[in-house]
């Protein structure tokens, strides 16, 4: 008995299907299908593992932005605006420390891309918490910005100069804030760092860890 037309169509479709070879290295090693979402695929985000897409970094700044060229992407502007108007106020309850992280710290970040990226990462993570419908997107952006910042800052730590010390300290504080909030198993209270002014942990970030 000959195959029906529908059966032949299905067989042809099956033969013409090609597996994508553009998946991330992490998914390939784990032998699972990669959705190829950038800057970090959703499988890696869901399992809390490093994605090779993010490790390699974007080929252009526009991969972190809205498609524009150059470092001044629309996404970076959105994140900086959100940081200056909202995120900084959630980091500390002490008004003096909040003011420090809104003004002087941002000014210092203008001369150190790794510090600026760490602030943008905090802003993206805050947006991920505030916008559940876009949580995956902003979480990916936050992780990517922070990984890029770490790649820039890490080499400076082995031979730290006096001129770099304050910037690295601020980057370390931002990392201390950022890291627990990408771990859903850590409670909100334990994720709050002590204030640099020496006050209790209640002065720490008030937005909850990102699930």
GROMACS .gro file of C-alpha atoms in nm, residues 17-210:
model
  194
   17UNK     CA    1   1.499   1.951   0.923
   18UNK     CA    2   1.849   2.043   1.028
   19UNK     CA    3   1.974   2.066   1.381
   20UNK     CA    4   2.114   2.404   1.473
   21UNK     CA    5   2.484   2.405   1.557
   22UNK     CA    6   2.468   2.753   1.707
   23UNK     CA    7   2.368   2.651   2.058
   24UNK     CA    8   2.579   2.750   2.356
   25UNK     CA    9   2.872   2.533   2.460
   26UNK     CA   10   2.718   2.465   2.799
   27UNK     CA   11   2.405   2.307   2.647
   28UNK     CA   12   2.618   2.110   2.402
   29UNK     CA   13   2.824   1.965   2.686
   30UNK     CA   14   2.506   1.880   2.876
   31UNK     CA   15   2.358   1.734   2.554
   32UNK     CA   16   2.036   1.932   2.576
   33UNK     CA   17   1.863   2.153   2.322
   34UNK     CA   18   1.961   2.520   2.343
   35UNK     CA   19   1.710   2.794   2.264
   36UNK     CA   20   2.004   3.016   2.152
   37UNK     CA   21   1.863   3.309   2.350
   38UNK     CA   22   2.126   3.576   2.411
   39UNK     CA   23   2.310   3.703   2.608
   40UNK     CA   24   2.243   3.389   2.817
   41UNK     CA   25   2.022   3.103   2.703
   42UNK     CA   26   1.720   3.023   2.919
   43UNK     CA   27   1.841   2.671   3.002
   44UNK     CA   28   2.155   2.812   3.165
   45UNK     CA   29   1.957   3.077   3.351
   46UNK     CA   30   1.705   2.819   3.474
   47UNK     CA   31   1.979   2.586   3.601
   48UNK     CA   32   2.196   2.863   3.742
   49UNK     CA   33   2.502   2.775   3.534
   50UNK     CA   34   2.736   2.995   3.331
   51UNK     CA   35   2.632   3.028   2.967
   52UNK     CA   36   2.908   3.032   2.708
   53UNK     CA   37   2.716   3.301   2.517
   54UNK     CA   38   2.759   3.533   2.815
   55UNK     CA   39   3.116   3.419   2.884
   56UNK     CA   40   3.222   3.511   2.533
   57UNK     CA   41   3.061   3.853   2.567
   58UNK     CA   42   2.867   4.033   2.296
   59UNK     CA   43   3.040   4.105   1.969
   60UNK     CA   44   2.894   4.456   1.975
   61UNK     CA   45   2.741   4.670   2.249
   62UNK     CA   46   2.410   4.659   2.061
   63UNK     CA   47   2.359   4.298   2.171
   64UNK     CA   48   2.298   4.439   2.517
   65UNK     CA   49   2.089   4.724   2.385
   66UNK     CA   50   1.807   4.790   2.150
   67UNK     CA   51   1.998   4.744   1.827
   68UNK     CA   52   2.177   5.078   1.818
   69UNK     CA   53   2.550   5.102   1.756
   70UNK     CA   54   2.801   5.226   2.010
   71UNK     CA   55   2.827   5.205   2.386
   72UNK     CA   56   2.545   5.457   2.437
   73UNK     CA   57   2.262   5.211   2.373
   74UNK     CA   58   1.901   5.285   2.455
   75UNK     CA   59   1.904   5.000   2.706
   76UNK     CA   60   2.204   5.147   2.887
   77UNK     CA   61   2.024   5.482   2.904
   78UNK     CA   62   1.712   5.313   3.039
   79UNK     CA   63   1.914   5.130   3.304
   80UNK     CA   64   2.110   5.439   3.407
   81UNK     CA   65   1.790   5.642   3.437
   82UNK     CA   66   1.626   5.370   3.644
   83UNK     CA   67   1.934   5.341   3.866
   84UNK     CA   68   1.946   5.718   3.929
   85UNK     CA   69   1.573   5.754   3.994
   86UNK     CA   70   1.491   5.429   4.170
   87UNK     CA   71   1.746   5.150   4.218
   88UNK     CA   72   1.996   5.350   4.423
   89UNK     CA   73   1.724   5.424   4.679
   90UNK     CA   74   1.664   5.051   4.736
   91UNK     CA   75   2.027   4.970   4.809
   92UNK     CA   76   2.053   5.140   5.148
   93UNK     CA   77   1.809   5.277   5.405
   94UNK     CA   78   2.058   5.537   5.529
   95UNK     CA   79   1.987   5.863   5.337
   96UNK     CA   80   2.355   5.963   5.344
   97UNK     CA   81   2.465   5.635   5.188
   98UNK     CA   82   2.182   5.651   4.933
   99UNK     CA   83   2.300   5.996   4.831
  100UNK     CA   84   2.656   5.865   4.797
  101UNK     CA   85   2.545   5.587   4.562
  102UNK     CA   86   2.335   5.824   4.354
  103UNK     CA   87   2.591   6.102   4.309
  104UNK     CA   88   2.962   6.043   4.379
  105UNK     CA   89   2.957   5.671   4.295
  106UNK     CA   90   2.796   5.740   3.956
  107UNK     CA   91   3.052   6.014   3.888
  108UNK     CA   92   3.333   5.770   3.966
  109UNK     CA   93   3.171   5.509   3.742
  110UNK     CA   94   3.193   5.747   3.447
  111UNK     CA   95   3.570   5.692   3.447
  112UNK     CA   96   3.561   5.315   3.506
  113UNK     CA   97   3.349   5.107   3.265
  114UNK     CA   98   3.357   4.804   3.497
  115UNK     CA   99   3.202   5.007   3.780
  116UNK     CA  100   2.941   5.157   3.547
  117UNK     CA  101   2.848   4.812   3.419
  118UNK     CA  102   2.812   4.684   3.775
  119UNK     CA  103   2.563   4.965   3.848
  120UNK     CA  104   2.373   4.888   3.527
  121UNK     CA  105   2.362   4.522   3.633
  122UNK     CA  106   2.200   4.621   3.965
  123UNK     CA  107   1.949   4.835   3.778
  124UNK     CA  108   1.862   4.550   3.540
  125UNK     CA  109   1.818   4.311   3.832
  126UNK     CA  110   1.587   4.562   4.000
  127UNK     CA  111   1.381   4.587   3.681
  128UNK     CA  112   1.366   4.208   3.663
  129UNK     CA  113   1.212   4.213   4.009
  130UNK     CA  114   0.970   4.496   3.926
  131UNK     CA  115   0.858   4.360   3.587
  132UNK     CA  116   0.774   3.988   3.617
  133UNK     CA  117   0.662   3.970   3.254
  134UNK     CA  118   1.011   4.074   3.143
  135UNK     CA  119   1.204   3.898   3.419
  136UNK     CA  120   1.402   3.665   3.192
  137UNK     CA  121   1.512   3.949   2.965
  138UNK     CA  122   1.633   4.179   3.240
  139UNK     CA  123   1.793   3.895   3.434
  140UNK     CA  124   1.992   3.801   3.123
  141UNK     CA  125   2.099   4.163   3.079
  142UNK     CA  126   2.198   4.191   3.446
  143UNK     CA  127   2.412   3.877   3.435
  144UNK     CA  128   2.576   3.983   3.109
  145UNK     CA  129   2.664   4.331   3.234
  146UNK     CA  130   2.804   4.195   3.557
  147UNK     CA  131   3.013   3.931   3.382
  148UNK     CA  132   3.156   4.194   3.150
  149UNK     CA  133   3.235   4.413   3.451
  150UNK     CA  134   3.406   4.123   3.628
  151UNK     CA  135   3.616   4.046   3.321
  152UNK     CA  136   3.743   4.404   3.325
  153UNK     CA  137   3.791   4.435   3.701
  154UNK     CA  138   3.953   4.098   3.778
  155UNK     CA  139   4.293   4.168   3.612
  156UNK     CA  140   4.324   4.492   3.810
  157UNK     CA  141   4.292   4.315   4.144
  158UNK     CA  142   4.619   4.122   4.117
  159UNK     CA  143   4.824   4.442   4.117
  160UNK     CA  144   4.596   4.700   4.273
  161UNK     CA  145   4.707   5.061   4.243
  162UNK     CA  146   4.609   5.336   4.485
  163UNK     CA  147   4.420   5.515   4.207
  164UNK     CA  148   4.212   5.204   4.139
  165UNK     CA  149   4.148   5.099   4.500
  166UNK     CA  150   3.832   5.303   4.564
  167UNK     CA  151   3.674   5.197   4.236
  168UNK     CA  152   3.750   4.829   4.299
  169UNK     CA  153   3.609   4.862   4.651
  170UNK     CA  154   3.282   5.002   4.513
  171UNK     CA  155   3.273   4.730   4.249
  172UNK     CA  156   3.319   4.471   4.524
  173UNK     CA  157   3.031   4.620   4.723
  174UNK     CA  158   2.807   4.615   4.416
  175UNK     CA  159   2.903   4.252   4.355
  176UNK     CA  160   2.824   4.171   4.718
  177UNK     CA  161   2.477   4.316   4.660
  178UNK     CA  162   2.433   4.155   4.317
  179UNK     CA  163   2.545   3.796   4.378
  180UNK     CA  164   2.290   3.684   4.642
  181UNK     CA  165   2.005   3.825   4.436
  182UNK     CA  166   2.077   3.583   4.153
  183UNK     CA  167   2.042   3.291   4.397
  184UNK     CA  168   1.672   3.220   4.463
  185UNK     CA  169   1.748   2.996   4.762
  186UNK     CA  170   1.887   3.285   4.968
  187UNK     CA  171   1.629   3.466   5.178
  188UNK     CA  172   1.577   3.840   5.152
  189UNK     CA  173   1.708   3.903   5.502
  190UNK     CA  174   2.031   3.712   5.448
  191UNK     CA  175   2.086   3.885   5.115
  192UNK     CA  176   2.115   4.228   5.273
  193UNK     CA  177   2.472   4.346   5.327
  194UNK     CA  178   2.586   4.563   5.611
  195UNK     CA  179   2.604   4.933   5.534
  196UNK     CA  180   2.950   5.073   5.457
  197UNK     CA  181   2.881   5.325   5.734
  198UNK     CA  182   2.877   5.045   5.987
  199UNK     CA  183   2.501   5.031   6.053
  200UNK     CA  184   2.308   4.708   6.078
  201UNK     CA  185   2.200   4.485   5.790
  202UNK     CA  186   1.860   4.654   5.782
  203UNK     CA  187   2.031   4.926   5.581
  204UNK     CA  188   2.077   4.684   5.293
  205UNK     CA  189   1.893   4.650   4.964
  206UNK     CA  190   1.517   4.633   4.995
  207UNK     CA  191   1.419   4.473   4.664
  208UNK     CA  192   1.374   4.099   4.692
  209UNK     CA  193   1.602   3.836   4.537
  210UNK     CA  194   1.512   3.755   4.179
   0.00000   0.00000   0.00000
